[in-house]
Short mmCIF file of C-alpha atoms and ligand atoms in Angstrom, two decimals:
data_model
loop_
_atom_site.label_atom_id
_atom_site.label_comp_id
_atom_site.label_asym_id
_atom_site.label_seq_id
_atom_site.Cartn_x
_atom_site.Cartn_y
_atom_site.Cartn_z
CA MET A 227 86.25 92.43 66.65
CA VAL A 228 85.13 93.76 69.94
CA LYS A 229 84.64 97.58 70.43
CA VAL A 230 86.45 98.64 73.44
CA ALA A 231 86.95 102.05 75.20
CA ILE A 232 89.59 103.21 77.80
CA TYR A 233 88.48 105.59 80.46
CA GLY A 234 91.50 107.18 81.95
CA ALA A 235 93.59 106.64 78.87
CA SER A 236 96.19 109.48 79.48
CA GLY A 237 97.59 107.72 82.68
CA TYR A 238 100.41 105.15 82.83
CA VAL A 239 98.11 102.23 83.00
CA GLY A 240 95.80 103.74 80.29
CA GLY A 241 98.86 104.17 78.05
CA GLU A 242 99.97 100.51 78.57
CA LEU A 243 96.43 99.36 77.74
CA LEU A 244 96.51 101.37 74.43
CA ARG A 245 99.93 100.00 73.58
CA ILE A 246 98.74 96.24 74.24
CA LEU A 247 95.25 96.67 72.67
CA LEU A 248 96.69 98.25 69.52
CA SER A 249 98.37 94.91 68.70
CA HIS A 250 95.26 92.84 69.59
CA SER A 251 93.88 91.20 66.50
CA GLU A 252 90.24 91.13 67.87
CA VAL A 253 89.90 94.67 69.33
CA GLU A 254 88.80 98.04 67.81
CA ILE A 255 89.48 100.94 70.24
CA VAL A 256 86.69 103.47 69.86
CA ALA A 257 87.40 105.93 72.43
CA ALA A 258 90.33 106.88 74.93
CA THR A 259 89.31 109.45 77.44
CA SER A 260 91.27 112.43 79.15
CA LYS A 261 89.92 115.58 80.52
CA ARG A 262 93.24 117.26 80.53
CA PHE A 263 94.20 116.33 76.90
CA SER A 264 90.87 116.16 75.32
CA GLY A 265 91.06 116.70 71.53
CA MET A 266 94.75 116.11 71.49
CA PRO A 267 96.38 113.12 69.62
CA VAL A 268 97.31 110.16 71.87
CA HIS A 269 100.92 110.26 70.82
CA LYS A 270 101.21 113.73 72.53
CA VAL A 271 101.10 111.99 75.75
CA HIS A 272 102.29 108.59 74.96
CA PRO A 273 105.21 109.29 72.60
CA ASN A 274 105.80 105.49 72.05
CA LEU A 275 102.54 105.41 70.11
CA ARG A 276 103.57 108.05 67.53
CA LYS A 277 102.59 106.51 64.02
CA VAL A 278 100.90 103.44 65.84
CA CYS A 279 97.77 105.11 67.19
CA GLN A 280 95.70 107.43 65.20
CA LEU A 281 93.26 108.34 68.00
CA SER A 282 92.75 111.58 69.81
CA PHE A 283 91.72 111.78 73.39
CA VAL A 284 87.98 112.58 74.07
CA GLU A 285 86.34 114.00 77.19
CA PRO A 286 85.60 111.44 79.90
CA LYS A 287 81.84 111.26 79.40
CA VAL A 288 79.69 108.16 79.47
CA GLU A 289 78.20 109.26 75.90
CA ASN A 290 81.70 109.09 74.63
CA VAL A 291 82.37 105.40 75.43
CA ILE A 292 78.79 104.03 75.00
CA ASN A 293 79.50 102.49 71.57
CA ALA A 294 81.91 100.04 73.17
CA GLU A 295 81.09 96.60 74.44
CA VAL A 296 83.76 96.83 77.15
CA VAL A 297 85.13 99.63 78.93
CA PHE A 298 88.43 99.55 80.76
CA THR A 299 88.67 101.94 83.49
CA ALA A 300 91.99 103.25 84.70
CA LEU A 301 91.24 105.83 87.26
CA PRO A 302 92.45 106.81 90.62
CA HIS A 303 90.71 105.00 93.59
CA GLY A 304 87.36 106.49 94.52
CA GLN A 305 86.79 107.85 91.06
CA SER A 306 85.47 104.66 89.08
CA VAL A 307 82.90 103.87 91.32
CA HIS A 308 80.04 105.84 89.96
CA ILE A 309 81.25 105.58 86.54
CA VAL A 310 81.31 101.87 86.60
CA LYS A 311 77.79 101.76 87.96
CA THR A 312 76.60 103.82 85.19
CA LEU A 313 78.29 101.80 82.44
CA LEU A 314 77.04 98.50 83.97
CA ASP A 315 73.39 99.95 84.10
CA ARG A 316 73.80 100.83 80.41
CA GLY A 317 74.68 97.29 79.75
CA LEU A 318 78.41 97.34 79.07
CA LYS A 319 81.10 95.08 80.52
CA VAL A 320 83.67 96.75 82.60
CA ILE A 321 87.17 95.82 83.46
CA ASP A 322 88.36 98.15 86.25
CA MET A 323 92.04 98.61 87.06
CA GLY A 324 91.38 100.64 90.23
CA ALA A 325 90.65 99.50 93.77
CA ASP A 326 86.87 100.45 94.04
CA PHE A 327 85.51 96.83 93.57
CA ARG A 328 88.51 94.50 94.62
CA LEU A 329 87.46 94.05 98.26
CA LYS A 330 84.52 91.91 99.17
CA ASP A 331 83.56 93.38 102.55
CA PRO A 332 81.85 96.76 102.08
CA SER A 333 83.02 97.93 105.46
CA SER A 334 86.80 97.34 104.35
CA TYR A 335 86.48 100.40 102.10
CA GLU A 336 86.00 102.64 105.10
CA LYS A 337 89.12 101.15 106.79
CA TRP A 338 91.38 100.97 103.90
CA TYR A 339 90.29 103.72 101.47
CA GLY A 340 88.27 106.15 103.62
CA PHE A 341 85.07 106.06 101.87
CA LYS A 342 81.64 104.24 102.35
CA HIS A 343 81.04 102.09 99.41
CA PRO A 344 77.96 103.24 97.71
CA TYR A 345 77.13 100.21 95.81
CA PRO A 346 77.79 97.02 98.23
CA ASP A 347 75.82 94.92 95.81
CA LEU A 348 78.27 95.40 92.99
CA LEU A 349 80.96 94.05 95.15
CA ASN A 350 79.12 90.72 95.07
CA ILE A 351 79.01 90.61 91.25
CA ALA A 352 82.68 91.96 90.74
CA VAL A 353 85.26 89.19 89.99
CA TYR A 354 88.81 89.61 91.37
CA GLY A 355 90.58 89.60 88.19
CA LEU A 356 93.50 87.22 88.68
CA PRO A 357 93.05 84.56 86.09
CA GLU A 358 95.42 82.06 87.99
CA LEU A 359 92.67 81.95 90.72
CA HIS A 360 89.47 83.07 89.37
CA ARG A 361 89.32 81.90 85.50
CA GLU A 362 85.93 80.28 85.66
CA ASP A 363 84.20 83.22 87.25
CA ILE A 364 86.15 85.67 84.89
CA LYS A 365 84.54 83.87 81.92
CA ARG A 366 81.07 84.99 83.16
CA ALA A 367 81.91 88.38 84.58
CA ARG A 368 80.08 91.62 83.81
CA LEU A 369 82.65 93.55 86.08
CA VAL A 370 86.31 92.47 86.70
CA ALA A 371 88.39 94.18 89.34
CA VAL A 372 91.82 93.84 88.25
CA PRO A 373 94.14 93.19 91.44
CA GLY A 374 96.60 95.85 92.65
CA CYS A 375 100.10 95.31 91.44
CA MET A 376 102.02 94.45 94.56
CA ALA A 377 99.05 92.46 95.52
CA SER A 378 99.20 90.46 92.39
CA ALA A 379 102.80 89.52 92.83
CA SER A 380 102.31 88.45 96.43
CA ILE A 381 99.30 86.38 96.06
CA LEU A 382 100.73 84.45 93.00
CA ALA A 383 103.80 83.62 95.12
CA LEU A 384 101.94 82.73 98.37
CA VAL A 385 98.85 80.80 97.22
CA PRO A 386 100.43 77.50 96.20
CA PRO A 387 102.62 77.00 99.36
CA VAL A 388 99.72 78.01 101.45
CA LYS A 389 97.23 75.75 99.81
CA SER A 390 99.83 72.82 100.09
CA GLY A 391 100.23 73.49 103.75
CA ILE A 392 103.95 73.79 103.51
CA ILE A 393 104.31 77.27 105.15
CA ASP A 394 103.18 78.62 108.66
CA GLU A 395 100.35 80.85 107.75
CA SER A 396 100.79 82.89 110.99
CA GLN A 397 104.32 84.00 109.94
CA ILE A 398 104.31 85.75 106.42
CA PHE A 399 106.32 88.73 105.99
CA ILE A 400 106.25 90.45 102.54
CA ASP A 401 109.16 92.89 101.62
CA ALA A 402 108.16 94.69 98.39
CA LYS A 403 110.16 96.94 95.97
CA ILE A 404 108.50 99.04 93.39
CA GLY A 405 109.48 101.47 90.76
CA SER A 406 108.25 104.98 90.26
CA SER A 407 105.44 104.29 87.77
CA GLY A 408 103.45 102.50 90.35
CA ALA A 409 102.65 106.03 91.80
CA GLY A 410 100.94 107.08 88.58
CA SER A 411 101.64 110.06 86.32
CA SER A 412 100.51 112.82 88.62
CA PRO A 413 103.44 114.95 89.90
CA THR A 414 104.08 114.75 93.70
CA LEU A 415 106.89 115.92 95.99
CA GLU A 416 107.73 112.07 96.66
CA GLY A 417 108.06 111.54 92.89
CA TYR A 418 109.96 114.59 92.05
CA HIS A 419 113.20 113.66 90.36
CA PRO A 420 115.68 114.98 93.00
CA GLU A 421 113.59 113.40 95.76
CA ARG A 422 112.86 110.04 93.98
CA TYR A 423 116.18 109.40 92.12
CA SER A 424 118.36 106.76 93.75
CA VAL A 425 116.15 106.03 96.81
CA VAL A 426 115.55 102.88 98.54
CA ARG A 427 112.55 104.37 100.51
CA PRO A 428 110.34 102.47 102.83
CA TYR A 429 106.72 103.75 102.76
CA LYS A 430 103.61 102.54 104.48
CA PRO A 431 105.65 99.72 106.38
CA ALA A 432 102.40 98.93 108.28
CA GLY A 433 98.88 99.48 106.93
CA HIS A 434 99.45 99.49 103.19
CA ARG A 435 96.11 98.99 101.32
CA HIS A 436 97.20 96.12 99.21
CA VAL A 437 97.50 93.95 102.41
CA ALA A 438 93.73 94.04 102.45
CA GLU A 439 93.39 92.09 99.14
CA ILE A 440 96.35 89.82 99.69
CA PHE A 441 94.61 88.80 103.01
CA GLN A 442 91.26 88.43 101.19
CA GLU A 443 92.56 86.18 98.49
CA VAL A 444 95.17 84.10 100.38
CA SER A 445 92.89 83.47 103.37
CA ARG A 446 90.67 81.52 101.01
CA PHE A 447 93.33 78.81 101.02
CA ALA A 448 94.52 79.03 104.70
CA LYS A 449 93.66 76.28 107.15
CA ASN A 450 94.74 78.47 110.14
CA ARG A 451 94.99 81.91 111.28
CA LEU A 452 96.58 84.08 108.61
CA SER A 453 98.91 86.81 109.50
CA ILE A 454 100.62 89.07 106.94
CA GLY A 455 103.12 91.65 107.35
CA PHE A 456 103.55 93.83 104.20
CA SER A 457 106.16 96.68 103.83
CA PRO A 458 106.83 98.27 100.41
CA HIS A 459 109.85 100.18 99.33
CA ALA A 460 110.27 102.91 96.61
CA VAL A 461 113.32 101.87 94.64
CA ASN A 462 115.33 103.23 91.71
CA MET A 463 113.37 101.66 88.88
CA VAL A 464 110.67 103.13 86.68
CA ARG A 465 108.93 99.93 86.17
CA GLY A 466 108.73 96.65 88.16
CA ILE A 467 108.01 94.94 91.38
CA LEU A 468 110.03 92.44 93.31
CA VAL A 469 108.33 90.81 96.33
CA THR A 470 110.42 88.82 98.74
CA ILE A 471 108.45 86.84 101.23
CA HIS A 472 109.88 85.44 104.39
CA THR A 473 108.13 82.56 105.97
CA ARG A 474 108.57 79.56 108.14
CA PRO A 475 107.85 75.86 107.44
CA THR A 476 104.72 74.42 109.03
CA GLU A 477 106.70 71.54 110.63
CA LYS A 478 109.91 70.09 109.30
CA PRO A 479 111.41 72.17 106.36
CA PRO A 480 110.18 71.02 103.05
CA SER A 481 112.57 69.75 100.30
CA LEU A 482 113.23 71.85 97.40
CA GLN A 483 111.41 69.32 95.38
CA ASP A 484 108.31 69.73 97.65
CA LEU A 485 108.29 73.45 96.62
CA TRP A 486 108.80 72.68 92.95
CA ARG A 487 106.07 70.19 93.03
CA CYS A 488 103.64 72.59 94.69
CA TYR A 489 104.38 75.45 92.23
CA ARG A 490 104.32 73.18 89.20
CA ALA A 491 101.04 71.74 90.13
CA ALA A 492 99.40 75.32 90.44
CA TYR A 493 101.22 76.93 87.37
CA ASP A 494 102.45 74.41 84.89
CA LYS A 495 99.59 75.10 82.55
CA GLU A 496 99.52 78.86 83.17
CA PRO A 497 100.52 80.90 80.09
CA PHE A 498 102.09 83.77 82.13
CA ILE A 499 103.71 82.17 85.03
CA ARG A 500 107.18 81.09 84.79
CA LEU A 501 109.32 79.29 87.65
CA VAL A 502 112.73 80.77 87.95
CA ARG A 503 115.19 78.99 90.21
CA ASP A 504 118.63 78.17 88.93
CA PRO A 505 121.56 78.79 91.42
CA THR A 506 124.17 78.19 88.56
CA MET A 507 122.85 81.23 86.63
CA VAL A 508 123.25 84.92 86.96
CA HIS A 509 119.46 85.25 86.26
CA GLY A 510 118.66 82.40 88.76
CA LEU A 511 115.90 84.03 90.55
CA PRO A 512 113.15 86.48 89.53
CA ASP A 513 114.29 90.02 88.41
CA PRO A 514 111.72 92.56 87.25
CA LYS A 515 114.28 94.13 84.97
CA TYR A 516 113.65 91.31 82.40
CA LEU A 517 109.86 91.67 82.53
CA ILE A 518 109.69 95.29 81.37
CA GLY A 519 106.72 95.31 78.92
CA SER A 520 105.87 91.66 79.40
CA ASN A 521 102.79 90.03 81.04
CA PHE A 522 104.88 87.30 82.75
CA ALA A 523 105.18 86.72 86.49
CA ASP A 524 108.40 85.15 87.50
CA ILE A 525 108.38 83.16 90.72
CA GLY A 526 111.27 81.58 92.58
CA PHE A 527 112.07 80.23 96.16
CA GLU A 528 114.87 79.27 98.53
CA ILE A 529 115.02 77.41 101.66
CA ASP A 530 117.46 78.44 104.44
CA LEU A 531 118.02 75.17 106.58
CA ASP A 532 120.25 77.07 108.99
CA PHE A 533 117.44 79.40 110.07
CA ASN A 534 114.37 77.45 109.40
CA ARG A 535 113.10 79.86 106.69
CA ILE A 536 111.44 79.66 103.38
CA ILE A 537 111.89 82.47 101.04
CA LEU A 538 109.56 83.27 98.16
CA PHE A 539 110.16 85.61 95.37
CA ALA A 540 107.88 87.16 92.49
CA ALA A 541 108.63 89.73 90.04
CA ILE A 542 106.27 91.43 87.50
CA ASP A 543 106.03 94.68 85.48
CA ASN A 544 103.65 96.67 87.65
CA LEU A 545 101.88 98.29 84.56
CA VAL A 546 101.62 94.89 82.65
CA LYS A 547 100.97 91.80 84.77
CA GLY A 548 100.21 94.22 87.57
CA ALA A 549 97.59 96.18 85.71
CA ALA A 550 96.95 96.51 81.84
CA GLY A 551 98.29 93.10 80.73
CA ASN A 552 96.46 91.23 83.31
CA ALA A 553 93.33 93.27 82.34
CA VAL A 554 93.83 92.23 78.74
CA GLN A 555 94.29 88.62 79.89
CA CYS A 556 90.90 88.89 81.76
CA PHE A 557 89.43 90.33 78.55
CA ASN A 558 90.70 87.36 76.50
CA ILE A 559 89.12 85.02 78.83
CA ILE A 560 85.74 86.65 78.74
CA PHE A 561 85.62 86.49 74.90
CA ASN A 562 87.25 83.11 74.77
CA TYR A 563 90.32 84.42 72.85
CA ASP A 564 93.67 82.71 73.30
CA GLU A 565 94.78 84.34 76.70
CA ARG A 566 98.23 85.30 74.99
CA GLU A 567 96.61 87.50 72.41
CA GLY A 568 97.96 90.94 72.21
CA LEU A 569 100.43 89.80 75.22
CA ASN A 570 103.19 88.00 73.44
CA PHE A 571 106.09 90.69 74.12
CA PRO A 572 108.69 88.62 76.04
CA GLY A 573 110.46 91.62 77.60
CA LEU A 574 114.07 92.88 76.85
CA HIS A 575 117.54 91.48 77.32
CA PRO A 576 119.74 93.43 78.05
CA ALA A 577 117.29 95.94 79.36
N1 LIG B 788 100.60 102.59 88.09
C1 LIG B 788 100.53 101.35 88.39
O1 LIG B 788 101.58 100.68 88.47
C2 LIG B 788 99.20 100.65 88.78
C3 LIG B 788 99.10 99.25 88.87
C4 LIG B 788 98.07 98.56 89.22
C5 LIG B 788 96.95 99.38 89.30
N2 LIG B 788 96.83 100.72 89.26
C6 LIG B 788 95.63 101.52 89.46
O2 LIG B 788 95.21 101.89 88.20
C7 LIG B 788 94.62 103.21 88.20
C8 LIG B 788 95.41 104.18 87.34
O3 LIG B 788 96.60 104.20 87.59
P1 LIG B 788 97.65 105.15 86.79
O4 LIG B 788 99.09 104.84 87.35
O5 LIG B 788 97.46 105.05 85.35
O6 LIG B 788 97.16 106.65 87.30
P2 LIG B 788 97.42 108.06 86.49
O7 LIG B 788 98.77 107.95 85.71
O8 LIG B 788 97.35 109.02 87.52
O9 LIG B 788 96.22 108.17 85.41
C9 LIG B 788 94.98 108.53 86.01
C10 LIG B 788 93.97 108.56 84.77
O10 LIG B 788 92.70 108.80 85.29
C11 LIG B 788 92.18 109.97 84.67
N3 LIG B 788 91.29 110.53 85.73
C12 LIG B 788 91.51 111.05 86.91
N4 LIG B 788 90.33 111.45 87.68
C13 LIG B 788 89.35 111.32 86.73
C14 LIG B 788 88.04 111.38 86.75
N5 LIG B 788 87.38 111.78 87.90
N6 LIG B 788 87.19 111.12 85.64
C15 LIG B 788 87.88 110.75 84.57
N7 LIG B 788 89.05 110.52 84.44
C16 LIG B 788 89.91 110.70 85.52
C17 LIG B 788 93.23 110.88 84.25
O11 LIG B 788 92.80 111.68 83.28
P3 LIG B 788 93.14 113.25 82.96
O12 LIG B 788 94.08 113.29 81.75
O13 LIG B 788 91.79 113.67 82.70
O14 LIG B 788 93.71 113.80 84.15
C18 LIG B 788 94.28 109.81 83.84
O15 LIG B 788 94.09 109.32 82.59
C19 LIG B 788 94.64 103.67 89.67
O16 LIG B 788 93.59 103.29 90.33
C20 LIG B 788 95.91 102.80 90.25
O17 LIG B 788 95.90 102.53 91.47
C21 LIG B 788 98.14 101.39 88.87
#
C-alpha cells in the first residue's frame, strides 16, 4: 500500500482523484486538503462520494500531508510552485496537475503564465506526464508534471503523423471544444449558468497557454519548422474535450492505410488509446460523450482528397485522461503497478 495525499482535493480535479484513488487496491489516502472546507466531510463537496469516502478535509499545510509518500497537487497555476518545492525537499514524490512544471524553458513562464519561475532547476527534473511519450522517464520521476487537458488530446493525435512525416508541420490548425468543468469549480461570470448554458463560445483564439506545451512536445518529433494554430471553444457540455485538427499532407496524400499504420505502430500496445474510425457506425469517430469518467483517449482521422486535407480527431474526459486519470496512470507507472489499476471504468452508454 502506498500512502498518498491530495493537495487541493475540493476542486473538480481533486474530486476525480479521490473517486479514482478510492477504488485503487494499492492506495491509502491519508489526507485531502481544502482551506474553504477544512473539517468538513469530503462528501459535502463531492456528493458522489457519500458512503464511499470517510475522510474529512484538512487544512492545506505541509505537516498535514507529510505522512504520505506521494502528494498529488491539484491547485490553480502559480499556486503549486513553492508547495511542490517544499514537498520535494522533504523527500516526497509529487504528481502535479497544474501548469507550474510542464514547460522546460523557464522564460516561457513569463510569456505564457506571467510569472518568473523561481525554481528553474526543478523544470529539468520534472517529467512531462504523458505515459504514451515519456513512460521510461516517468518510472524514475520524483516530480511529474501532468499535461494540460486540451494539450493532452492534441499531442496524442498529432505525434504519430508528425513522427511518420505524413503531415505538413507548418500547417497544423487545432480547433478544440471543451466542457465547463475545464474551468474549475470557482464561480466566474463566464461560467455563470445563464452566460454559459448553450454556448459555442470561442475564447483565446490566439495565444492560449496550452499551445506552449503542444509545441514543446510535438516539436521533439518535427523535422521542419513547426507551426501550430490553436483555438478553443467553450461548448455546452460539463465534461469532455474534442479536438479537430486540420492539416495538409507533406507530399501526395497518404492512404487511409498509411494513417492506420502510423497510429497502430504508436498506440497498439497502449492501454488507454483507442482508434475510432468506422464510417458505417453512428459512433464512427471520437465523441467525448462516451468517455465521461473514463481514462481512454479516442483518436480518429479522415482524408479529404478533394481539398488535400488530413483531419485528425481526439476525444477525452478533461478531468480523467486530461488530469486525474492520467495522474493515476503515472502513479501506477512509478510504482510498477498495472497501469489500469483504479482506471477500469469504461464510460457510459447511453450517457
Ligand atoms: N478542470 C480541468 O479540466 C483541468 C484539467 C487539467 C488540469 N487542470 C489543472 O488542475 C488544477 C486544478 O484544477 P481544478 O479544475 O480542480 O480547479 P478548482 O476546481 O478551482 O480547484 C482548485 C483547488 O485548489 C485549492 N487551492 C486554491 N488555491 C490554493 C492555495 N493557494 N493553497 C492550497 N490550495 C489551494 C482549492 O481549495 P480550497 O477549497 O481551499 O479553495 C481547490 O481544492 C489547475 O491547475 C488546472 O489548470 C484542470
